PDB file of C-alpha atoms in Angstrom:
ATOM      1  CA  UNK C   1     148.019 121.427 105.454  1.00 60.00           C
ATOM      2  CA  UNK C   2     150.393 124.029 104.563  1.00 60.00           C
ATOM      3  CA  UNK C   3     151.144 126.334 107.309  1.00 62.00           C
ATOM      4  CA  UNK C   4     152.278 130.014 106.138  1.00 62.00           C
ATOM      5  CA  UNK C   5     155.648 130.649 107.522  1.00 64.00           C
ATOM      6  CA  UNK C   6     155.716 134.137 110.043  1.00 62.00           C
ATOM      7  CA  UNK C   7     158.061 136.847 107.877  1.00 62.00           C
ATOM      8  CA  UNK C   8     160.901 137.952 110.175  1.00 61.00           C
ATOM      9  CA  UNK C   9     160.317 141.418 111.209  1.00 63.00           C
ATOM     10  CA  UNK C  10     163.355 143.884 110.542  1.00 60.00           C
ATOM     11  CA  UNK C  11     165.099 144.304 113.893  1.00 59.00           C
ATOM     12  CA  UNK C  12     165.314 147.918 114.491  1.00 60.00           C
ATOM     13  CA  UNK C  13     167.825 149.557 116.820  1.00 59.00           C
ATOM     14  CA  UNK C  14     166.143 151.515 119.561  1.00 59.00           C
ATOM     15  CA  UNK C  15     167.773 154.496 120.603  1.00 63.00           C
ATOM     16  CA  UNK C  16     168.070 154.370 124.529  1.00 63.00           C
ATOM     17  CA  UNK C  17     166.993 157.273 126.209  1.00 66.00           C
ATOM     18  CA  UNK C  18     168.114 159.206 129.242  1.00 58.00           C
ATOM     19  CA  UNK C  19     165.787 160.000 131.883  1.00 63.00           C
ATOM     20  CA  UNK C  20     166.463 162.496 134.419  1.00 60.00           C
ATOM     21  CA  UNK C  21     163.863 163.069 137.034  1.00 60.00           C
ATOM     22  CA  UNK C  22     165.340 166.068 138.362  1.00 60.00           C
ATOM     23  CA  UNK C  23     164.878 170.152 136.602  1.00 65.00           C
ATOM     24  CA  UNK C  24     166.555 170.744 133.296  1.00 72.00           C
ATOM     25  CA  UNK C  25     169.766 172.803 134.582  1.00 72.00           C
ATOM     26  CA  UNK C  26     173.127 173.867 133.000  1.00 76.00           C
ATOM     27  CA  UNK C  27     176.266 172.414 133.627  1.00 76.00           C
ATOM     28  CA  UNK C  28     178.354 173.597 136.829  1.00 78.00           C
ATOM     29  CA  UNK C  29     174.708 175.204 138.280  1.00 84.00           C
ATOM     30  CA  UNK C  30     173.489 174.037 141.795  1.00 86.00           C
ATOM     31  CA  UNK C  31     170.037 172.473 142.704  1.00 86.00           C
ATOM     32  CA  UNK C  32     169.039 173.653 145.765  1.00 90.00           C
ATOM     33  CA  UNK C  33     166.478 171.550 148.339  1.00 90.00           C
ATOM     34  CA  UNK C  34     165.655 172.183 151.734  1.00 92.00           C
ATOM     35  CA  UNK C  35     166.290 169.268 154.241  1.00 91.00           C
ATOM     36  CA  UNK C  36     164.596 169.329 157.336  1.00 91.00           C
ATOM     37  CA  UNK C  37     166.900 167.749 160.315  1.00 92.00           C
ATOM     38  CA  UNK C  38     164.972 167.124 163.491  1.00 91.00           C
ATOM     39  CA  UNK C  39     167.002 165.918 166.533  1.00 90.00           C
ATOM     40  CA  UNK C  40     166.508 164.966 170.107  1.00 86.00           C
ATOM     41  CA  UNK C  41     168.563 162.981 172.134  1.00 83.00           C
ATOM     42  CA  UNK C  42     167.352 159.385 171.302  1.00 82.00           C
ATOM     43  CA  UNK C  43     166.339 160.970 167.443  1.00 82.00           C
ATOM     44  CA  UNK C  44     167.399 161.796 164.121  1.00 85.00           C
ATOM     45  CA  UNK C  45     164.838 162.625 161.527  1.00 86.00           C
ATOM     46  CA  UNK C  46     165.714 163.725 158.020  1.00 87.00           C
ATOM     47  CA  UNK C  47     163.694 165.340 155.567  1.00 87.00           C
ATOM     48  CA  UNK C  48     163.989 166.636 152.250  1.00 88.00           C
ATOM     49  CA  UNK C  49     161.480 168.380 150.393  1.00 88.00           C
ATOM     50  CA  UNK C  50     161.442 171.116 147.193  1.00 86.00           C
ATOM     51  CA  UNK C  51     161.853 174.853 148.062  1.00 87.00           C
ATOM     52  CA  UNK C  52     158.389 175.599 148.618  1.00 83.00           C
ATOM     53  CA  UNK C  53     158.159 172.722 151.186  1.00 80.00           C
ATOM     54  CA  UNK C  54     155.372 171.185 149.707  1.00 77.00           C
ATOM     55  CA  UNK C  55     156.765 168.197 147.940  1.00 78.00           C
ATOM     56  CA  UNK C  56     158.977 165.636 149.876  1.00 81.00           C
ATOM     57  CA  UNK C  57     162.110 164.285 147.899  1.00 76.00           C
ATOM     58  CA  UNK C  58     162.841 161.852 150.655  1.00 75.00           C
ATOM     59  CA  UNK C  59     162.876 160.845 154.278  1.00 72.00           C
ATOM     60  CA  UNK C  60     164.586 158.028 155.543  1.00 66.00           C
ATOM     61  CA  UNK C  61     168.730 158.447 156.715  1.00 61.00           C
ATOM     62  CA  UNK C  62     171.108 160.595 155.978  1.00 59.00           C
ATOM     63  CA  UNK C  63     173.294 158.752 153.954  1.00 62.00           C
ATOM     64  CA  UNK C  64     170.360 157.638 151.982  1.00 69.00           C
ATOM     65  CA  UNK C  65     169.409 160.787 151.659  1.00 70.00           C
ATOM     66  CA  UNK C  66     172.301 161.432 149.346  1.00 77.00           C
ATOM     67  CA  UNK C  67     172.121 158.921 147.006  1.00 78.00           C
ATOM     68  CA  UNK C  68     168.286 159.847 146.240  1.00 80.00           C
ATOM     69  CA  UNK C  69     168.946 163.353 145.896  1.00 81.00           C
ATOM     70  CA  UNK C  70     171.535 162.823 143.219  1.00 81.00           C
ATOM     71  CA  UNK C  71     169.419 160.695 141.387  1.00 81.00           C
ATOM     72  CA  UNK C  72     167.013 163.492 141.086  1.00 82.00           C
ATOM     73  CA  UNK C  73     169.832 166.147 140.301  1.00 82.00           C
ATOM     74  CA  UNK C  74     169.786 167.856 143.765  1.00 86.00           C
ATOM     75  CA  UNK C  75     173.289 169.381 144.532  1.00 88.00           C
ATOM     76  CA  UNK C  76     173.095 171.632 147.189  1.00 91.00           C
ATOM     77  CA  UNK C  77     170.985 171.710 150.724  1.00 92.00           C
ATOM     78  CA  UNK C  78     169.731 174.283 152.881  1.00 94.00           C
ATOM     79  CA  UNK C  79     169.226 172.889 156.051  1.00 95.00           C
ATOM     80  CA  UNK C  80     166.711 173.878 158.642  1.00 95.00           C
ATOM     81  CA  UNK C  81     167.705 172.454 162.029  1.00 95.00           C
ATOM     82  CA  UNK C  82     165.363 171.944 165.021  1.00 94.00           C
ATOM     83  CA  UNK C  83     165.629 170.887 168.356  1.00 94.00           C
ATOM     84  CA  UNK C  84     162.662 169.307 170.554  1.00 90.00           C
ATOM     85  CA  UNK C  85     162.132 173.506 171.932  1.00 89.00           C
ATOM     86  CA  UNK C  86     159.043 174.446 173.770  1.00 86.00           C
ATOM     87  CA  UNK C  87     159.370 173.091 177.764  1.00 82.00           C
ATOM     88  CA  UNK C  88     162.300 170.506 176.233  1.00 84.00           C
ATOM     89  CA  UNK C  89     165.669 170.805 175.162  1.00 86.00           C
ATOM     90  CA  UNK C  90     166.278 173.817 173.324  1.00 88.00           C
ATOM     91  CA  UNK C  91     169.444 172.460 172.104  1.00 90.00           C
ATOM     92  CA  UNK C  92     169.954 169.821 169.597  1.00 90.00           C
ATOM     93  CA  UNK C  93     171.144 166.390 170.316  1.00 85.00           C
ATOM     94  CA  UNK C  94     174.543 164.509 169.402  1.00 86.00           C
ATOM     95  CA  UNK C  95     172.622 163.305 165.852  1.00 87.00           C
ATOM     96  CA  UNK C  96     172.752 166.777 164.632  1.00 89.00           C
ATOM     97  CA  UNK C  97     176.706 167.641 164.071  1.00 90.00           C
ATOM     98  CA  UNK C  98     176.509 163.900 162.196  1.00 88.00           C
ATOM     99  CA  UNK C  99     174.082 164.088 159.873  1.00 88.00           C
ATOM    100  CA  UNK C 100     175.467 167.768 158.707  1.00 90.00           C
ATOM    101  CA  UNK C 101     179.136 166.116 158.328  1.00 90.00           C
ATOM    102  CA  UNK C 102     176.998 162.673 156.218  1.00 87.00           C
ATOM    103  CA  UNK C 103     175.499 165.033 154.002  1.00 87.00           C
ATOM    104  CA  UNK C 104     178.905 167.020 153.713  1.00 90.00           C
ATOM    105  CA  UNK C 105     181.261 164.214 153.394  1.00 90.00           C
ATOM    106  CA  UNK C 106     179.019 162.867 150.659  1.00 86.00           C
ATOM    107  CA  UNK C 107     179.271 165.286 148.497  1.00 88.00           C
ATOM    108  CA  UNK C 108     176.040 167.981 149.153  1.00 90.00           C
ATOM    109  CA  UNK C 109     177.333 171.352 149.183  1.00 92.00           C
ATOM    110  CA  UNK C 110     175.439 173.214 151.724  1.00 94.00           C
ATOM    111  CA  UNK C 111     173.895 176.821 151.317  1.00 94.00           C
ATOM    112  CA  UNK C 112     172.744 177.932 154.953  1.00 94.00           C
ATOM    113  CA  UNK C 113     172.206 176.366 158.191  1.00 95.00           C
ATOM    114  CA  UNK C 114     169.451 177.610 160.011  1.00 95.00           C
ATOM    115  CA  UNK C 115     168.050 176.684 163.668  1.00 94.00           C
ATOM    116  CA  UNK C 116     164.066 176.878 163.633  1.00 94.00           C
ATOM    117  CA  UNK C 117     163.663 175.540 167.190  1.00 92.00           C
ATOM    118  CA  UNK C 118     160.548 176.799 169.128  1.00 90.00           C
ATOM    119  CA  UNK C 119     160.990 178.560 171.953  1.00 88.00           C
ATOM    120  CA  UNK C 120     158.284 179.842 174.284  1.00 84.00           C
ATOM    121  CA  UNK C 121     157.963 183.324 174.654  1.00 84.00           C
ATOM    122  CA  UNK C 122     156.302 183.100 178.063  1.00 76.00           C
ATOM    123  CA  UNK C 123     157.781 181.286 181.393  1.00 68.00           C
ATOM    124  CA  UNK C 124     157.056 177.710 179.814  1.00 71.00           C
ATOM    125  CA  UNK C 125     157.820 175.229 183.513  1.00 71.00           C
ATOM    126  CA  UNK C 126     159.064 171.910 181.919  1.00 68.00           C
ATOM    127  CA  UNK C 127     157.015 168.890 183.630  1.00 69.00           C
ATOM    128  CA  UNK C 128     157.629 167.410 187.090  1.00 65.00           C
ATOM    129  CA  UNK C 129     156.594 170.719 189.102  1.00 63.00           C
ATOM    130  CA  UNK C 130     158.937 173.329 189.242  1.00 60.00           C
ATOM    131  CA  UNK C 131     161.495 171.436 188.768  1.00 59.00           C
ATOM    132  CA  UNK C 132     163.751 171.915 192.432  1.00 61.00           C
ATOM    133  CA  UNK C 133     161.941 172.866 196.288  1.00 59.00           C
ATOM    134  CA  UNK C 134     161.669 176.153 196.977  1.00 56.00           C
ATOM    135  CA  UNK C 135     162.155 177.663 200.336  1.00 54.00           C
TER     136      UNK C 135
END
């Protein structure tokens, strides 16, 4: 038996492709995204999502953070910044002046910082009574 010999197919270059995941945008224009920072004392949580706060880029660290937004062409941040609020800690806690100078440092430039902590509008007591005895 005579086998028929396979005919070498012509090699053909393939043209690579670049594939951005991120909006089609001129050169020296900023990407803006709104990152969520949520701190309490023991807490840092970081959140990035689209303008319209419906879809999340990511959530994990800060310096993470970064790295994934640039992959998607995200170069600047708004940040909304909240604190526990309610009958907590209206301030936030030591996480928050870090993660603004990780996301700083790494190269985000950052449009507006704003503080969206609840606070009650009635006389909220925190737990454990009123908190001191009265006389």
């Amino acid at each position: 038996r005579e086998r028929a010999h396979a005919v070498p197919r012509s090699k053909e270059k393939k043209e690579e492709q670049v594939i951005s995941l991120g909006p089609q945008v001129a050169d020296g224009e900023n990407v803006f995204s709104v990152c969520h920072i949520f701190v309490s004392f023991n807490y840092t949580f970081v959140h990035v999502t689209d303008l319209s706060d419906k879809e999340t880029t990511c959530c994990v660290t800060a310096g993470m953070k970064v790295k994934r937004c640039k992959e998607l062409g995200i170069t600047a941040l708004s940040i909304k910044l909240r604190a526990t609020g309610g009958n907590g800690t209206k301030t936030p806690g030591p996480g928050a002046q870090s993660a603004l100078r990780t996301l700083a440092c790494l190269g985000m430039k950052i449009g507006w910082i704003a503080d969206i902590t609840p606070i009650p509008s009635d006389s909220t007591w925190r737990k454990w009574g009123s908190c001191g005895s009265h006389l």
